[in-house]
């Protein structure tokens, strides 16, 4: 059976395209990606194979905490979660990632900008979470 992966990130780059190809080779059958609303059209045009979810953004264009409800809706079918590539350093975005990690019940991979003390310090049951760090 192919997995369903939800990926939360901020910018499109060669890193995302590389990750996307790796995910498909690893057997991900459906990739759902949360991105800022203003970037939705360009993401859909570059990688139409993924399911793109436009999320509310902060005044500076980062992912806003108000997108948590939408992420809950699309992540209920996900078998894994990845967050980090291009998230940026906004505290509100870190709060969003932390809250997603707190409710998500599957394996979580945090990379790059998601490896922040603001996220780890307030994780509920962090000892029980299946968190994997990839330092890049």
Short mmCIF file of C-alpha atoms in Angstrom, two decimals:
data_model
loop_
_atom_site.label_atom_id
_atom_site.label_comp_id
_atom_site.label_asym_id
_atom_site.label_seq_id
_atom_site.Cartn_x
_atom_site.Cartn_y
_atom_site.Cartn_z
CA UNK A 1 0.00 0.00 0.00
CA UNK A 2 1.24 3.46 -0.83
CA UNK A 3 1.54 6.01 1.95
CA UNK A 4 -0.10 9.40 2.17
CA UNK A 5 2.39 12.11 3.09
CA UNK A 6 1.51 15.62 4.20
CA UNK A 7 4.29 18.14 3.76
CA UNK A 8 4.18 21.62 5.25
CA UNK A 9 6.67 24.11 3.86
CA UNK A 10 7.11 27.64 2.62
CA UNK A 11 9.10 28.07 -0.60
CA UNK A 12 9.49 26.12 -3.79
CA UNK A 13 13.04 25.31 -4.74
CA UNK A 14 15.24 22.55 -6.05
CA UNK A 15 15.01 21.06 -2.52
CA UNK A 16 11.25 20.58 -2.82
CA UNK A 17 11.54 19.11 -6.30
CA UNK A 18 14.26 16.74 -5.08
CA UNK A 19 12.18 15.76 -2.03
CA UNK A 20 9.14 15.21 -4.23
CA UNK A 21 11.03 12.78 -6.48
CA UNK A 22 12.45 10.92 -3.46
CA UNK A 23 8.99 10.65 -1.88
CA UNK A 24 7.55 9.12 -5.03
CA UNK A 25 10.45 6.66 -5.32
CA UNK A 26 9.96 5.71 -1.65
CA UNK A 27 6.36 4.73 -2.37
CA UNK A 28 4.35 7.80 -1.41
CA UNK A 29 1.12 7.44 -3.33
CA UNK A 30 -0.32 10.85 -2.53
CA UNK A 31 1.63 13.94 -1.53
CA UNK A 32 -0.35 16.77 0.06
CA UNK A 33 1.51 20.06 0.48
CA UNK A 34 0.48 23.07 2.57
CA UNK A 35 1.78 26.38 1.20
CA UNK A 36 1.01 30.10 1.58
CA UNK A 37 -2.05 31.15 -0.43
CA UNK A 38 -0.06 33.62 -2.52
CA UNK A 39 2.19 30.84 -3.86
CA UNK A 40 -0.55 28.33 -4.67
CA UNK A 41 -0.82 28.94 -8.44
CA UNK A 42 2.93 28.73 -9.07
CA UNK A 43 3.27 25.51 -7.06
CA UNK A 44 0.40 23.85 -8.91
CA UNK A 45 1.96 24.80 -12.24
CA UNK A 46 5.43 23.44 -11.34
CA UNK A 47 4.41 20.15 -9.71
CA UNK A 48 0.82 19.28 -10.61
CA UNK A 49 1.18 15.70 -9.33
CA UNK A 50 0.87 16.83 -5.70
CA UNK A 51 -2.27 17.97 -3.90
CA UNK A 52 -1.61 21.63 -3.01
CA UNK A 53 -3.41 23.19 -0.06
CA UNK A 54 -3.35 27.01 0.09
CA UNK A 55 -2.90 28.13 3.70
CA UNK A 56 -3.40 31.54 5.35
CA UNK A 57 -0.22 33.56 5.63
CA UNK A 58 1.26 36.22 7.86
CA UNK A 59 1.80 39.78 6.60
CA UNK A 60 5.37 38.73 5.74
CA UNK A 61 4.19 35.75 3.66
CA UNK A 62 4.96 32.92 6.10
CA UNK A 63 2.46 30.26 7.16
CA UNK A 64 -0.03 31.62 9.71
CA UNK A 65 -1.34 29.81 12.79
CA UNK A 66 -4.91 30.24 11.51
CA UNK A 67 -4.14 27.52 8.94
CA UNK A 68 -4.15 24.88 11.68
CA UNK A 69 -7.77 23.89 11.05
CA UNK A 70 -7.17 23.34 7.35
CA UNK A 71 -4.06 21.28 8.09
CA UNK A 72 -6.09 19.14 10.51
CA UNK A 73 -8.60 18.45 7.73
CA UNK A 74 -6.03 17.27 5.19
CA UNK A 75 -3.71 15.46 7.59
CA UNK A 76 -6.31 13.04 8.96
CA UNK A 77 -5.49 10.62 6.13
CA UNK A 78 -1.71 11.16 6.19
CA UNK A 79 0.60 8.36 7.30
CA UNK A 80 3.56 10.71 7.89
CA UNK A 81 4.33 14.42 8.20
CA UNK A 82 7.35 16.42 7.05
CA UNK A 83 7.93 20.05 7.99
CA UNK A 84 10.85 22.34 7.54
CA UNK A 85 12.14 23.16 4.09
CA UNK A 86 11.83 26.93 3.75
CA UNK A 87 9.55 27.57 6.74
CA UNK A 88 11.48 30.66 7.78
CA UNK A 89 11.97 32.04 11.26
CA UNK A 90 8.59 33.60 12.13
CA UNK A 91 7.38 32.65 15.59
CA UNK A 92 3.81 32.23 14.35
CA UNK A 93 4.93 29.66 11.81
CA UNK A 94 6.90 27.81 14.49
CA UNK A 95 3.75 27.80 16.65
CA UNK A 96 1.83 26.31 13.72
CA UNK A 97 4.38 23.52 13.26
CA UNK A 98 4.44 22.81 17.00
CA UNK A 99 0.64 22.55 17.14
CA UNK A 100 0.57 20.27 14.09
CA UNK A 101 3.20 18.04 15.74
CA UNK A 102 1.12 17.97 18.94
CA UNK A 103 -2.01 16.61 17.27
CA UNK A 104 -0.50 14.49 14.50
CA UNK A 105 -0.40 10.81 15.48
CA UNK A 106 2.09 9.41 12.97
CA UNK A 107 5.80 9.68 12.28
CA UNK A 108 7.11 13.25 11.89
CA UNK A 109 10.28 14.38 10.14
CA UNK A 110 11.45 17.89 11.01
CA UNK A 111 14.10 19.42 8.80
CA UNK A 112 15.91 22.72 8.34
CA UNK A 113 13.83 25.65 9.67
CA UNK A 114 11.60 23.32 11.71
CA UNK A 115 14.53 22.32 13.94
CA UNK A 116 14.03 25.12 16.44
CA UNK A 117 13.88 25.15 20.25
CA UNK A 118 10.56 27.03 20.04
CA UNK A 119 9.04 23.94 18.46
CA UNK A 120 10.63 21.22 20.62
CA UNK A 121 10.33 22.91 24.02
CA UNK A 122 6.54 22.93 23.96
CA UNK A 123 5.76 19.62 22.34
CA UNK A 124 3.26 17.56 24.31
CA UNK A 125 4.48 14.05 25.07
CA UNK A 126 7.69 14.74 23.16
CA UNK A 127 9.28 11.60 24.61
CA UNK A 128 6.49 9.51 23.10
CA UNK A 129 6.51 11.22 19.70
CA UNK A 130 8.18 9.47 16.80
CA UNK A 131 10.23 12.51 15.74
CA UNK A 132 13.16 12.18 13.38
CA UNK A 133 15.63 14.99 12.85
CA UNK A 134 17.39 15.55 9.59
CA UNK A 135 20.02 18.24 9.86
CA UNK A 136 20.87 19.73 6.51
#
